[in-house]
PDB file of C-alpha atoms in Angstrom:
ATOM      1  CA  MET G 215       0.000   0.000   0.000  1.00 59.00           C
ATOM      2  CA  PRO G 216       1.377   3.439  -0.855  1.00 64.00           C
ATOM      3  CA  GLN G 217       2.266   5.568   2.147  1.00 64.00           C
ATOM      4  CA  THR G 218       0.392   8.817   2.640  1.00 63.00           C
ATOM      5  CA  PRO G 219       2.846  11.747   2.808  1.00 61.00           C
ATOM      6  CA  ALA G 220       3.136  13.369   6.254  1.00 57.00           C
ATOM      7  CA  PRO G 221       1.277  16.685   6.579  1.00 58.00           C
ATOM      8  CA  ARG G 222       3.440  19.806   6.477  1.00 57.00           C
ATOM      9  CA  LYS G 223       3.863  21.851   9.636  1.00 54.00           C
ATOM     10  CA  ARG G 224       1.843  25.018   9.517  1.00 55.00           C
ATOM     11  CA  LEU G 225       3.686  28.295   9.794  1.00 53.00           C
ATOM     12  CA  ARG G 226       2.409  29.976  12.926  1.00 60.00           C
ATOM     13  CA  LEU G 227       2.274  33.474  11.429  1.00 59.00           C
ATOM     14  CA  GLY G 228      -0.831  34.173  13.436  1.00 61.00           C
ATOM     15  CA  LEU G 229       1.344  34.181  16.555  1.00 68.00           C
ATOM     16  CA  TRP G 230       4.341  36.075  15.197  1.00 72.00           C
ATOM     17  CA  ILE G 231       2.558  38.885  13.332  1.00 75.00           C
ATOM     18  CA  PRO G 232       0.902  40.447  16.438  1.00 75.00           C
ATOM     19  CA  LEU G 233       4.207  40.216  18.297  1.00 76.00           C
ATOM     20  CA  LEU G 234       6.080  41.932  15.463  1.00 79.00           C
ATOM     21  CA  LEU G 235       3.421  44.640  15.261  1.00 78.00           C
ATOM     22  CA  ALA G 236       3.678  45.221  19.021  1.00 76.00           C
ATOM     23  CA  LEU G 237       7.459  45.532  18.783  1.00 81.00           C
ATOM     24  CA  LEU G 238       7.179  48.004  15.898  1.00 81.00           C
ATOM     25  CA  LEU G 239       4.571  50.002  17.811  1.00 80.00           C
ATOM     26  CA  ALA G 240       6.760  50.109  20.932  1.00 79.00           C
ATOM     27  CA  ALA G 241       9.780  51.190  18.867  1.00 83.00           C
ATOM     28  CA  GLY G 242       7.745  53.914  17.122  1.00 80.00           C
ATOM     29  CA  TRP G 243       6.313  55.113  20.432  1.00 80.00           C
ATOM     30  CA  SER G 244       9.808  55.278  21.936  1.00 85.00           C
ATOM     31  CA  VAL G 245      11.050  57.348  19.006  1.00 86.00           C
ATOM     32  CA  ALA G 246       8.025  59.657  19.285  1.00 86.00           C
ATOM     33  CA  TRP G 247       8.637  60.126  23.038  1.00 87.00           C
ATOM     34  CA  ARG G 248      12.309  60.912  22.457  1.00 90.00           C
ATOM     35  CA  ILE G 249      11.446  63.451  19.752  1.00 90.00           C
ATOM     36  CA  ALA G 250       8.848  65.096  22.035  1.00 89.00           C
ATOM     37  CA  ALA G 251      11.390  65.234  24.891  1.00 90.00           C
ATOM     38  CA  GLN G 252      13.932  66.905  22.614  1.00 91.00           C
ATOM     39  CA  GLU G 253      11.297  69.452  21.543  1.00 91.00           C
ATOM     40  CA  VAL G 254      10.598  70.231  25.208  1.00 90.00           C
ATOM     41  CA  GLU G 255      14.308  70.815  25.857  1.00 91.00           C
ATOM     42  CA  GLN G 256      14.550  73.025  22.785  1.00 92.00           C
ATOM     43  CA  THR G 257      11.446  74.998  23.807  1.00 88.00           C
ATOM     44  CA  LEU G 258      12.902  75.573  27.292  1.00 90.00           C
ATOM     45  CA  ASP G 259      16.187  76.811  25.855  1.00 91.00           C
ATOM     46  CA  GLU G 260      14.403  79.103  23.408  1.00 90.00           C
ATOM     47  CA  GLY G 261      12.168  80.387  26.201  1.00 87.00           C
ATOM     48  CA  VAL G 262      15.207  81.297  28.295  1.00 89.00           C
ATOM     49  CA  GLN G 263      16.657  83.258  25.365  1.00 91.00           C
ATOM     50  CA  THR G 264      13.345  85.036  24.765  1.00 85.00           C
ATOM     51  CA  LEU G 265      13.097  86.028  28.427  1.00 84.00           C
ATOM     52  CA  ALA G 266      16.706  87.235  28.388  1.00 87.00           C
ATOM     53  CA  ALA G 267      15.867  89.524  25.466  1.00 83.00           C
ATOM     54  CA  ARG G 268      13.119  91.034  27.643  1.00 78.00           C
ATOM     55  CA  GLY G 269      15.382  91.560  30.628  1.00 80.00           C
ATOM     56  CA  VAL G 270      14.337  88.426  32.539  1.00 86.00           C
ATOM     57  CA  THR G 271      16.938  85.878  33.638  1.00 91.00           C
ATOM     58  CA  ALA G 272      15.947  82.232  34.169  1.00 92.00           C
ATOM     59  CA  GLU G 273      18.443  79.571  35.248  1.00 94.00           C
ATOM     60  CA  TRP G 274      18.659  76.298  37.168  1.00 94.00           C
ATOM     61  CA  SER G 275      21.337  73.976  38.505  1.00 95.00           C
ATOM     62  CA  GLU G 276      19.930  70.736  37.042  1.00 95.00           C
ATOM     63  CA  ARG G 277      17.302  69.692  34.490  1.00 94.00           C
ATOM     64  CA  ARG G 278      15.844  66.190  34.200  1.00 94.00           C
ATOM     65  CA  LEU G 279      13.332  64.746  31.718  1.00 93.00           C
ATOM     66  CA  SER G 280      11.417  61.569  32.488  1.00 93.00           C
ATOM     67  CA  GLY G 281       7.914  60.078  32.297  1.00 90.00           C
ATOM     68  CA  TYR G 282       8.317  57.489  29.538  1.00 89.00           C
ATOM     69  CA  PRO G 283       6.145  56.103  28.005  1.00 88.00           C
ATOM     70  CA  PHE G 284       3.001  58.241  28.401  1.00 89.00           C
ATOM     71  CA  ARG G 285       4.102  61.468  30.107  1.00 92.00           C
ATOM     72  CA  LEU G 286       6.655  64.233  29.743  1.00 93.00           C
ATOM     73  CA  ASN G 287       8.041  65.161  33.168  1.00 95.00           C
ATOM     74  CA  VAL G 288      10.423  68.088  33.606  1.00 95.00           C
ATOM     75  CA  THR G 289      12.197  68.645  36.923  1.00 95.00           C
ATOM     76  CA  LEU G 290      14.230  71.800  37.481  1.00 95.00           C
ATOM     77  CA  THR G 291      16.391  71.952  40.583  1.00 96.00           C
ATOM     78  CA  ASP G 292      17.028  75.360  42.151  1.00 96.00           C
ATOM     79  CA  LEU G 293      15.084  77.357  39.572  1.00 95.00           C
ATOM     80  CA  ARG G 294      15.840  81.098  39.778  1.00 96.00           C
ATOM     81  CA  VAL G 295      14.014  83.830  37.851  1.00 94.00           C
ATOM     82  CA  THR G 296      14.977  87.490  38.188  1.00 91.00           C
ATOM     83  CA  SER G 297      13.583  90.610  36.538  1.00 84.00           C
ATOM     84  CA  GLY G 298      15.118  93.868  37.677  1.00 79.00           C
ATOM     85  CA  SER G 299      14.692  94.070  41.436  1.00 82.00           C
ATOM     86  CA  TRP G 300      12.112  91.251  41.499  1.00 87.00           C
ATOM     87  CA  GLY G 301      13.117  87.622  41.929  1.00 91.00           C
ATOM     88  CA  LEU G 302      11.734  84.121  42.390  1.00 94.00           C
ATOM     89  CA  ARG G 303      13.443  80.968  43.620  1.00 95.00           C
ATOM     90  CA  ILE G 304      11.912  77.477  43.563  1.00 96.00           C
ATOM     91  CA  PRO G 305      14.115  74.727  45.054  1.00 96.00           C
ATOM     92  CA  ASP G 306      12.207  71.929  43.319  1.00 96.00           C
ATOM     93  CA  PHE G 307      10.024  72.711  40.289  1.00 95.00           C
ATOM     94  CA  GLU G 308       8.103  69.827  38.736  1.00 95.00           C
ATOM     95  CA  ALA G 309       6.087  70.047  35.505  1.00 95.00           C
ATOM     96  CA  GLN G 310       4.148  67.366  33.662  1.00 95.00           C
ATOM     97  CA  ALA G 311       2.276  66.955  30.377  1.00 93.00           C
ATOM     98  CA  PHE G 312       0.813  63.936  28.633  1.00 92.00           C
ATOM     99  CA  LEU G 313       2.498  62.859  25.421  1.00 88.00           C
ATOM    100  CA  HIS G 314      -0.771  63.245  23.475  1.00 86.00           C
ATOM    101  CA  ALA G 315      -1.261  66.819  24.836  1.00 88.00           C
ATOM    102  CA  PRO G 316       2.209  68.442  24.948  1.00 87.00           C
ATOM    103  CA  ARG G 317       0.771  71.977  25.118  1.00 88.00           C
ATOM    104  CA  SER G 318      -1.073  71.506  28.424  1.00 92.00           C
ATOM    105  CA  TRP G 319       1.232  71.540  31.450  1.00 93.00           C
ATOM    106  CA  LEU G 320       0.654  71.076  35.164  1.00 95.00           C
ATOM    107  CA  SER G 321       3.383  72.133  37.594  1.00 95.00           C
ATOM    108  CA  ALA G 322       4.025  72.009  41.321  1.00 95.00           C
ATOM    109  CA  ALA G 323       6.463  73.410  43.878  1.00 95.00           C
ATOM    110  CA  PRO G 324       6.370  70.783  46.670  1.00 94.00           C
ATOM    111  CA  GLU G 325       9.079  72.526  48.706  1.00 94.00           C
ATOM    112  CA  GLY G 326       7.551  75.987  48.365  1.00 94.00           C
ATOM    113  CA  LEU G 327       9.148  79.072  46.861  1.00 95.00           C
ATOM    114  CA  THR G 328      10.738  82.391  47.789  1.00 95.00           C
ATOM    115  CA  ILE G 329       9.726  85.748  46.320  1.00 94.00           C
ATOM    116  CA  PHE G 330      12.263  88.592  46.390  1.00 93.00           C
ATOM    117  CA  ARG G 331      10.490  91.958  46.559  1.00 89.00           C
ATOM    118  CA  PRO G 332      12.246  95.154  45.413  1.00 84.00           C
ATOM    119  CA  GLU G 333      11.635  96.984  48.698  1.00 82.00           C
ATOM    120  CA  GLY G 334      10.230  94.363  51.023  1.00 85.00           C
ATOM    121  CA  GLY G 335      12.979  91.730  50.762  1.00 90.00           C
ATOM    122  CA  GLY G 336      12.539  87.965  50.653  1.00 94.00           C
ATOM    123  CA  LEU G 337       9.208  86.268  51.339  1.00 95.00           C
ATOM    124  CA  GLU G 338       9.034  82.500  51.764  1.00 96.00           C
ATOM    125  CA  VAL G 339       5.789  80.843  50.668  1.00 96.00           C
ATOM    126  CA  ARG G 340       4.945  77.297  51.716  1.00 96.00           C
ATOM    127  CA  GLY G 341       1.694  75.392  51.568  1.00 94.00           C
ATOM    128  CA  ASP G 342      -0.134  72.107  51.443  1.00 94.00           C
ATOM    129  CA  ARG G 343      -0.376  72.568  47.705  1.00 92.00           C
ATOM    130  CA  LEU G 344       1.284  74.954  45.260  1.00 95.00           C
ATOM    131  CA  LEU G 345       0.069  74.218  41.742  1.00 95.00           C
ATOM    132  CA  SER G 346      -0.170  75.938  38.385  1.00 95.00           C
ATOM    133  CA  SER G 347      -1.407  75.065  34.919  1.00 95.00           C
ATOM    134  CA  LEU G 348      -0.293  76.496  31.606  1.00 92.00           C
ATOM    135  CA  VAL G 349      -1.973  75.914  28.250  1.00 91.00           C
ATOM    136  CA  LEU G 350       0.005  76.963  25.177  1.00 83.00           C
ATOM    137  CA  PRO G 351      -2.343  77.312  22.186  1.00 80.00           C
ATOM    138  CA  SER G 352      -1.044  76.984  18.652  1.00 73.00           C
ATOM    139  CA  ALA G 353      -1.646  80.731  18.255  1.00 69.00           C
ATOM    140  CA  GLY G 354      -2.126  83.539  20.745  1.00 67.00           C
ATOM    141  CA  PRO G 355      -1.129  84.083  24.372  1.00 74.00           C
ATOM    142  CA  PRO G 356      -1.194  81.244  26.939  1.00 84.00           C
ATOM    143  CA  ARG G 357      -3.816  80.465  29.581  1.00 91.00           C
ATOM    144  CA  LEU G 358      -2.491  80.523  33.140  1.00 93.00           C
ATOM    145  CA  SER G 359      -3.869  79.364  36.489  1.00 95.00           C
ATOM    146  CA  ILE G 360      -2.083  79.441  39.865  1.00 95.00           C
ATOM    147  CA  GLU G 361      -3.509  77.903  43.033  1.00 96.00           C
ATOM    148  CA  GLY G 362      -2.226  77.654  46.589  1.00 96.00           C
ATOM    149  CA  LEU G 363      -3.855  75.820  49.500  1.00 96.00           C
ATOM    150  CA  GLY G 364      -2.904  76.059  53.173  1.00 96.00           C
ATOM    151  CA  LEU G 365      -0.383  78.814  52.521  1.00 96.00           C
ATOM    152  CA  VAL G 366       2.030  80.249  55.091  1.00 96.00           C
ATOM    153  CA  PHE G 367       3.944  83.489  54.376  1.00 96.00           C
ATOM    154  CA  THR G 368       7.242  84.012  56.211  1.00 95.00           C
ATOM    155  CA  PRO G 369       9.366  87.132  55.573  1.00 94.00           C
ATOM    156  CA  ALA G 370      13.123  86.647  55.519  1.00 92.00           C
ATOM    157  CA  PRO G 371      15.096  87.983  58.499  1.00 91.00           C
ATOM    158  CA  GLY G 372      15.103  91.771  58.283  1.00 89.00           C
ATOM    159  CA  ALA G 373      12.531  91.836  55.474  1.00 91.00           C
ATOM    160  CA  ARG G 374       9.347  93.887  55.554  1.00 91.00           C
ATOM    161  CA  PRO G 375       6.294  92.002  56.887  1.00 92.00           C
ATOM    162  CA  PHE G 376       3.783  90.757  54.337  1.00 93.00           C
ATOM    163  CA  ALA G 377       0.104  91.736  54.485  1.00 91.00           C
ATOM    164  CA  LEU G 378      -0.866  88.152  55.404  1.00 94.00           C
ATOM    165  CA  THR G 379       0.659  85.485  57.605  1.00 95.00           C
ATOM    166  CA  SER G 380      -1.406  82.662  56.101  1.00 96.00           C
ATOM    167  CA  ALA G 381      -4.267  81.926  53.712  1.00 96.00           C
ATOM    168  CA  ASP G 382      -6.532  78.944  53.300  1.00 96.00           C
ATOM    169  CA  ARG G 383      -6.767  79.438  49.541  1.00 96.00           C
ATOM    170  CA  LEU G 384      -5.305  81.822  46.972  1.00 96.00           C
ATOM    171  CA  GLU G 385      -5.864  81.535  43.235  1.00 96.00           C
ATOM    172  CA  LEU G 386      -5.171  83.547  40.107  1.00 95.00           C
ATOM    173  CA  HIS G 387      -6.510  82.900  36.607  1.00 95.00           C
ATOM    174  CA  VAL G 388      -5.585  84.676  33.372  1.00 93.00           C
ATOM    175  CA  ARG G 389      -7.630  83.914  30.267  1.00 92.00           C
ATOM    176  CA  PRO G 390      -6.609  85.503  26.941  1.00 89.00           C
ATOM    177  CA  GLY G 391      -9.265  86.838  24.623  1.00 87.00           C
ATOM    178  CA  PRO G 392      -9.503  88.354  21.150  1.00 87.00           C
ATOM    179  CA  GLU G 393      -7.941  91.675  20.174  1.00 87.00           C
ATOM    180  CA  ASP G 394      -5.071  91.326  22.662  1.00 88.00           C
ATOM    181  CA  LYS G 395      -7.382  91.333  25.694  1.00 90.00           C
ATOM    182  CA  ALA G 396      -7.247  89.129  28.775  1.00 92.00           C
ATOM    183  CA  ALA G 397      -9.605  88.360  31.639  1.00 94.00           C
ATOM    184  CA  VAL G 398      -8.076  88.283  35.131  1.00 94.00           C
ATOM    185  CA  PHE G 399      -9.627  86.707  38.224  1.00 96.00           C
ATOM    186  CA  LEU G 400      -8.186  86.689  41.754  1.00 96.00           C
ATOM    187  CA  ARG G 401      -9.633  85.081  44.891  1.00 96.00           C
ATOM    188  CA  LEU G 402      -8.484  84.915  48.510  1.00 95.00           C
ATOM    189  CA  GLN G 403     -10.189  82.806  51.184  1.00 95.00           C
ATOM    190  CA  ASP G 404      -9.629  82.924  54.947  1.00 94.00           C
ATOM    191  CA  GLY G 405      -6.526  85.093  54.908  1.00 94.00           C
ATOM    192  CA  THR G 406      -4.973  85.840  58.301  1.00 94.00           C
ATOM    193  CA  PRO G 407      -3.692  89.451  58.313  1.00 94.00           C
ATOM    194  CA  THR G 408      -0.356  90.358  59.839  1.00 93.00           C
ATOM    195  CA  PRO G 409      -0.822  92.387  63.057  1.00 91.00           C
ATOM    196  CA  GLY G 410      -0.169  96.072  62.505  1.00 87.00           C
ATOM    197  CA  ARG G 411      -0.679  95.932  58.738  1.00 87.00           C
ATOM    198  CA  LEU G 412      -3.510  97.564  56.801  1.00 85.00           C
ATOM    199  CA  LEU G 413      -5.709  94.467  56.461  1.00 85.00           C
ATOM    200  CA  ALA G 414      -5.493  93.802  60.197  1.00 86.00           C
ATOM    201  CA  ASP G 415      -6.594  97.368  61.010  1.00 84.00           C
ATOM    202  CA  ILE G 416      -9.459  97.265  58.527  1.00 82.00           C
ATOM    203  CA  GLY G 417     -11.079  94.190  60.034  1.00 80.00           C
ATOM    204  CA  GLY G 418      -9.836  94.309  63.586  1.00 81.00           C
ATOM    205  CA  GLY G 419      -7.568  91.291  63.005  1.00 82.00           C
ATOM    206  CA  ALA G 420     -10.365  89.082  61.623  1.00 88.00           C
ATOM    207  CA  SER G 421      -9.792  86.779  58.677  1.00 92.00           C
ATOM    208  CA  VAL G 422     -10.046  88.374  55.246  1.00 93.00           C
ATOM    209  CA  ALA G 423     -11.767  87.214  52.067  1.00 95.00           C
ATOM    210  CA  ALA G 424     -11.353  88.999  48.747  1.00 95.00           C
ATOM    211  CA  THR G 425     -12.183  88.636  45.063  1.00 95.00           C
ATOM    212  CA  ALA G 426     -11.294  90.698  42.013  1.00 95.00           C
ATOM    213  CA  GLU G 427     -12.305  90.385  38.386  1.00 96.00           C
ATOM    214  CA  GLY G 428     -11.022  92.584  35.592  1.00 94.00           C
ATOM    215  CA  ARG G 429     -10.395  92.893  31.880  1.00 93.00           C
ATOM    216  CA  LEU G 430      -6.966  93.839  30.559  1.00 92.00           C
ATOM    217  CA  GLU G 431      -6.358  95.500  27.181  1.00 92.00           C
ATOM    218  CA  ARG G 432      -3.028  95.418  25.312  1.00 90.00           C
ATOM    219  CA  ALA G 433      -2.098  92.415  27.436  1.00 87.00           C
ATOM    220  CA  SER G 434       0.919  91.477  25.306  1.00 83.00           C
ATOM    221  CA  ARG G 435       2.507  94.895  25.974  1.00 84.00           C
ATOM    222  CA  LEU G 436       2.679  94.312  29.731  1.00 82.00           C
ATOM    223  CA  ARG G 437       6.350  93.367  29.887  1.00 77.00           C
ATOM    224  CA  GLY G 438       9.606  94.895  31.035  1.00 70.00           C
ATOM    225  CA  GLU G 439      12.598  94.467  33.308  1.00 67.00           C
ATOM    226  CA  ASP G 440      10.532  95.260  36.419  1.00 69.00           C
ATOM    227  CA  LEU G 441       6.942  96.045  37.361  1.00 74.00           C
ATOM    228  CA  SER G 442       7.268  99.813  36.895  1.00 79.00           C
ATOM    229  CA  GLY G 443       8.902  99.410  33.496  1.00 81.00           C
ATOM    230  CA  ALA G 444       6.262  96.903  32.388  1.00 82.00           C
ATOM    231  CA  LEU G 445       3.429  99.182  33.463  1.00 86.00           C
ATOM    232  CA  ALA G 446       5.044 102.191  31.780  1.00 87.00           C
ATOM    233  CA  ALA G 447       5.460 100.319  28.477  1.00 88.00           C
ATOM    234  CA  TRP G 448       1.909  99.009  28.744  1.00 89.00           C
ATOM    235  CA  GLY G 449       0.570 102.517  29.386  1.00 89.00           C
ATOM    236  CA  VAL G 450       2.447 103.993  26.408  1.00 90.00           C
ATOM    237  CA  ALA G 451       0.914 101.290  24.196  1.00 90.00           C
ATOM    238  CA  GLY G 452      -2.584 102.322  25.292  1.00 91.00           C
ATOM    239  CA  GLY G 453      -3.062  99.635  27.920  1.00 90.00           C
ATOM    240  CA  ARG G 454      -6.176  99.772  30.048  1.00 92.00           C
ATOM    241  CA  LEU G 455      -7.494  97.778  33.024  1.00 93.00           C
ATOM    242  CA  GLU G 456     -11.223  97.656  33.661  1.00 94.00           C
ATOM    243  CA  ILE G 457     -12.167  96.474  37.155  1.00 94.00           C
ATOM    244  CA  LEU G 458     -15.507  94.752  36.727  1.00 93.00           C
ATOM    245  CA  GLN G 459     -15.825  93.968  40.410  1.00 92.00           C
ATOM    246  CA  ALA G 460     -13.559  93.736  43.419  1.00 93.00           C
ATOM    247  CA  GLY G 461     -14.561  93.150  46.992  1.00 92.00           C
ATOM    248  CA  LEU G 462     -13.076  92.598  50.427  1.00 90.00           C
ATOM    249  CA  THR G 463     -14.749  91.339  53.596  1.00 90.00           C
ATOM    250  CA  ALA G 464     -13.299  91.386  57.117  1.00 86.00           C
ATOM    251  CA  ARG G 465     -15.835  90.899  59.909  1.00 82.00           C
ATOM    252  CA  GLU G 466     -18.339  93.815  59.645  1.00 80.00           C
ATOM    253  CA  THR G 467     -16.117  95.747  57.252  1.00 81.00           C
ATOM    254  CA  ARG G 468     -17.090  95.246  53.626  1.00 86.00           C
ATOM    255  CA  LEU G 469     -15.993  97.182  50.608  1.00 86.00           C
ATOM    256  CA  SER G 470     -16.391  96.885  46.866  1.00 90.00           C
ATOM    257  CA  LEU G 471     -14.500  98.645  44.101  1.00 90.00           C
ATOM    258  CA  THR G 472     -15.093  99.173  40.387  1.00 92.00           C
ATOM    259  CA  SER G 473     -13.331 101.187  37.714  1.00 92.00           C
ATOM    260  CA  PRO G 474     -14.246 101.975  34.111  1.00 91.00           C
ATOM    261  CA  GLY G 475     -10.560 101.915  33.246  1.00 90.00           C
ATOM    262  CA  LEU G 476      -7.115 102.358  34.775  1.00 91.00           C
ATOM    263  CA  SER G 477      -4.003 103.184  32.758  1.00 92.00           C
ATOM    264  CA  ALA G 478      -0.354 103.778  33.649  1.00 90.00           C
ATOM    265  CA  GLY G 479       1.840 106.835  33.340  1.00 87.00           C
ATOM    266  CA  ALA G 480       5.461 107.150  32.286  1.00 85.00           C
ATOM    267  CA  ASP G 481       6.460 106.620  35.936  1.00 84.00           C
ATOM    268  CA  GLY G 482       4.870 103.156  35.919  1.00 84.00           C
ATOM    269  CA  ARG G 483       2.093 104.098  38.348  1.00 87.00           C
ATOM    270  CA  LEU G 484      -1.574 103.363  37.821  1.00 89.00           C
ATOM    271  CA  ARG G 485      -3.972 106.237  37.334  1.00 90.00           C
ATOM    272  CA  GLY G 486      -7.668 106.629  36.732  1.00 91.00           C
ATOM    273  CA  SER G 487     -11.026 106.769  38.494  1.00 91.00           C
ATOM    274  CA  LEU G 488     -12.498 104.370  41.052  1.00 89.00           C
ATOM    275  CA  ARG G 489     -15.926 103.923  42.599  1.00 88.00           C
ATOM    276  CA  LEU G 490     -15.786 102.764  46.233  1.00 83.00           C
ATOM    277  CA  THR G 491     -18.693 101.388  48.246  1.00 85.00           C
ATOM    278  CA  ALA G 492     -17.955 100.557  51.877  1.00 80.00           C
ATOM    279  CA  ALA G 493     -19.783  99.371  54.974  1.00 79.00           C
ATOM    280  CA  GLN G 494     -18.370 100.410  58.362  1.00 70.00           C
ATOM    281  CA  ALA G 495     -16.724 103.260  56.458  1.00 70.00           C
ATOM    282  CA  PRO G 496     -15.342 105.183  59.461  1.00 73.00           C
ATOM    283  CA  THR G 497     -13.142 102.242  60.450  1.00 73.00           C
ATOM    284  CA  LEU G 498     -11.968 101.871  56.863  1.00 74.00           C
ATOM    285  CA  LEU G 499     -11.197 105.567  56.370  1.00 74.00           C
ATOM    286  CA  ILE G 500      -9.245 105.800  59.622  1.00 76.00           C
ATOM    287  CA  ALA G 501      -7.178 102.718  58.695  1.00 77.00           C
ATOM    288  CA  LEU G 502      -6.450 104.059  55.197  1.00 75.00           C
ATOM    289  CA  ALA G 503      -5.294 107.371  56.664  1.00 77.00           C
ATOM    290  CA  ARG G 504      -3.151 105.664  59.315  1.00 78.00           C
ATOM    291  CA  HIS G 505      -1.293 103.681  56.651  1.00 74.00           C
ATOM    292  CA  GLY G 506      -0.874 106.583  54.251  1.00 75.00           C
ATOM    293  CA  VAL G 507      -3.221 105.374  51.511  1.00 72.00           C
ATOM    294  CA  LEU G 508      -5.414 108.424  52.102  1.00 70.00           C
ATOM    295  CA  SER G 509      -4.244 111.709  53.522  1.00 70.00           C
ATOM    296  CA  PRO G 510      -5.881 112.858  56.760  1.00 72.00           C
ATOM    297  CA  THR G 511      -7.698 115.523  54.759  1.00 70.00           C
ATOM    298  CA  GLU G 512      -9.101 112.952  52.322  1.00 68.00           C
ATOM    299  CA  ALA G 513     -10.193 110.684  55.179  1.00 68.00           C
ATOM    300  CA  ALA G 514     -11.865 113.618  56.921  1.00 69.00           C
ATOM    301  CA  GLY G 515     -13.653 114.445  53.669  1.00 66.00           C
ATOM    302  CA  GLY G 516     -15.036 110.911  53.571  1.00 66.00           C
ATOM    303  CA  LEU G 517     -16.280 111.202  57.132  1.00 66.00           C
ATOM    304  CA  VAL G 518     -17.921 114.500  56.271  1.00 63.00           C
ATOM    305  CA  GLY G 519     -19.638 112.735  53.378  1.00 62.00           C
ATOM    306  CA  ILE G 520     -21.118 110.233  55.793  1.00 61.00           C
ATOM    307  CA  LEU G 521     -22.283 112.975  58.125  1.00 59.00           C
ATOM    308  CA  ALA G 522     -23.733 114.883  55.197  1.00 60.00           C
ATOM    309  CA  GLY G 523     -25.977 111.911  54.457  1.00 56.00           C
ATOM    310  CA  LYS G 524     -24.430 110.634  51.229  1.00 51.00           C
ATOM    311  CA  SER G 525     -25.364 107.159  52.424  1.00 50.00           C
ATOM    312  CA  SER G 526     -27.335 105.636  55.242  1.00 51.00           C
ATOM    313  CA  GLY G 527     -25.689 104.543  58.486  1.00 52.00           C
ATOM    314  CA  ASP G 528     -21.961 103.925  58.239  1.00 56.00           C
ATOM    315  CA  ASP G 529     -22.083 103.107  54.532  1.00 69.00           C
ATOM    316  CA  LEU G 530     -20.232 105.287  52.070  1.00 74.00           C
ATOM    317  CA  ARG G 531     -20.228 105.603  48.277  1.00 78.00           C
ATOM    318  CA  VAL G 532     -17.566 107.863  46.858  1.00 76.00           C
ATOM    319  CA  ASP G 533     -15.614 108.435  43.654  1.00 81.00           C
ATOM    320  CA  LEU G 534     -11.844 108.291  43.963  1.00 80.00           C
ATOM    321  CA  THR G 535      -8.971 109.339  41.723  1.00 85.00           C
ATOM    322  CA  LEU G 536      -5.761 107.334  41.553  1.00 84.00           C
ATOM    323  CA  SER G 537      -2.654 109.265  40.434  1.00 82.00           C
ATOM    324  CA  GLU G 538       1.031 109.472  41.345  1.00 75.00           C
ATOM    325  CA  GLY G 539       0.638 106.500  43.653  1.00 70.00           C
ATOM    326  CA  LYS G 540      -1.969 108.280  45.802  1.00 73.00           C
ATOM    327  CA  VAL G 541      -5.727 107.968  46.190  1.00 73.00           C
ATOM    328  CA  ARG G 542      -7.783 111.154  46.371  1.00 75.00           C
ATOM    329  CA  LEU G 543     -11.453 111.943  46.678  1.00 69.00           C
ATOM    330  CA  SER G 544     -12.839 113.170  43.368  1.00 65.00           C
ATOM    331  CA  ARG G 545     -14.114 116.705  43.407  1.00 52.00           C
TER     332      ARG G 545
END
């Protein structure tokens, strides 16, 4: 009887093809991550050069990139940023973005930071959480958010005291809009004022809560070596700040502030008109005069306004003028 030939062994391509595809995908993903990491390094270097051209110095002692395979993590050790007489130091700065969204960054300062003020000196800021987010669109200015929880403010030895010793929450949001405009929002919750400072006198040492919302025009022109220079350049370019609403509450003292538009002069100081509404106005006016925000004459004029019946009780509604760094009652 003829023998039946033995069946041939089947090639197990069904097992090898998925494995080869997985290896190719992993290799391609690794190359894509490496390219994205190199772009981040290049963007950081270019950003440092751009800031240097604007009079801002940014430097660090060590830079590390990690996060493979799905994230881009940047760690900067001993980050230092200086602009004129202002400065910022962050011992450990950590930033993170997902590989599929390299323009949206979250950052943290787990060891806190130190702010160097031109006249006040160093101010150390620590907290349970110090976070920020930065979104870089393909065109236009970035979106920025900064948030701090459980904050403690400690002036350096010999430095001027800060207005607050602590705050439960502090946040700042900047949202760019069309025609070089930007919306700005600031909120403070449960701030503990420093004894002897203005906020402590306004509310009798009680905790302070505050909010402010405004609209900024010519936002891209607000830049310079220091705050005064930035404001001066912004003012020359036709910059304008509209205060939509701003309010502060400390025990029975409550005040709100609006402005149709503030600009800046060549000296880098804000100027324009303000509308102030205040409850417990006598306490507020006396505190403003004691700390030099209002002159004794201006404070007395406000008290006369109350006595003249401009508002009921201790409430006061007045128009103010801001110029040359001083606040005056409008005539």
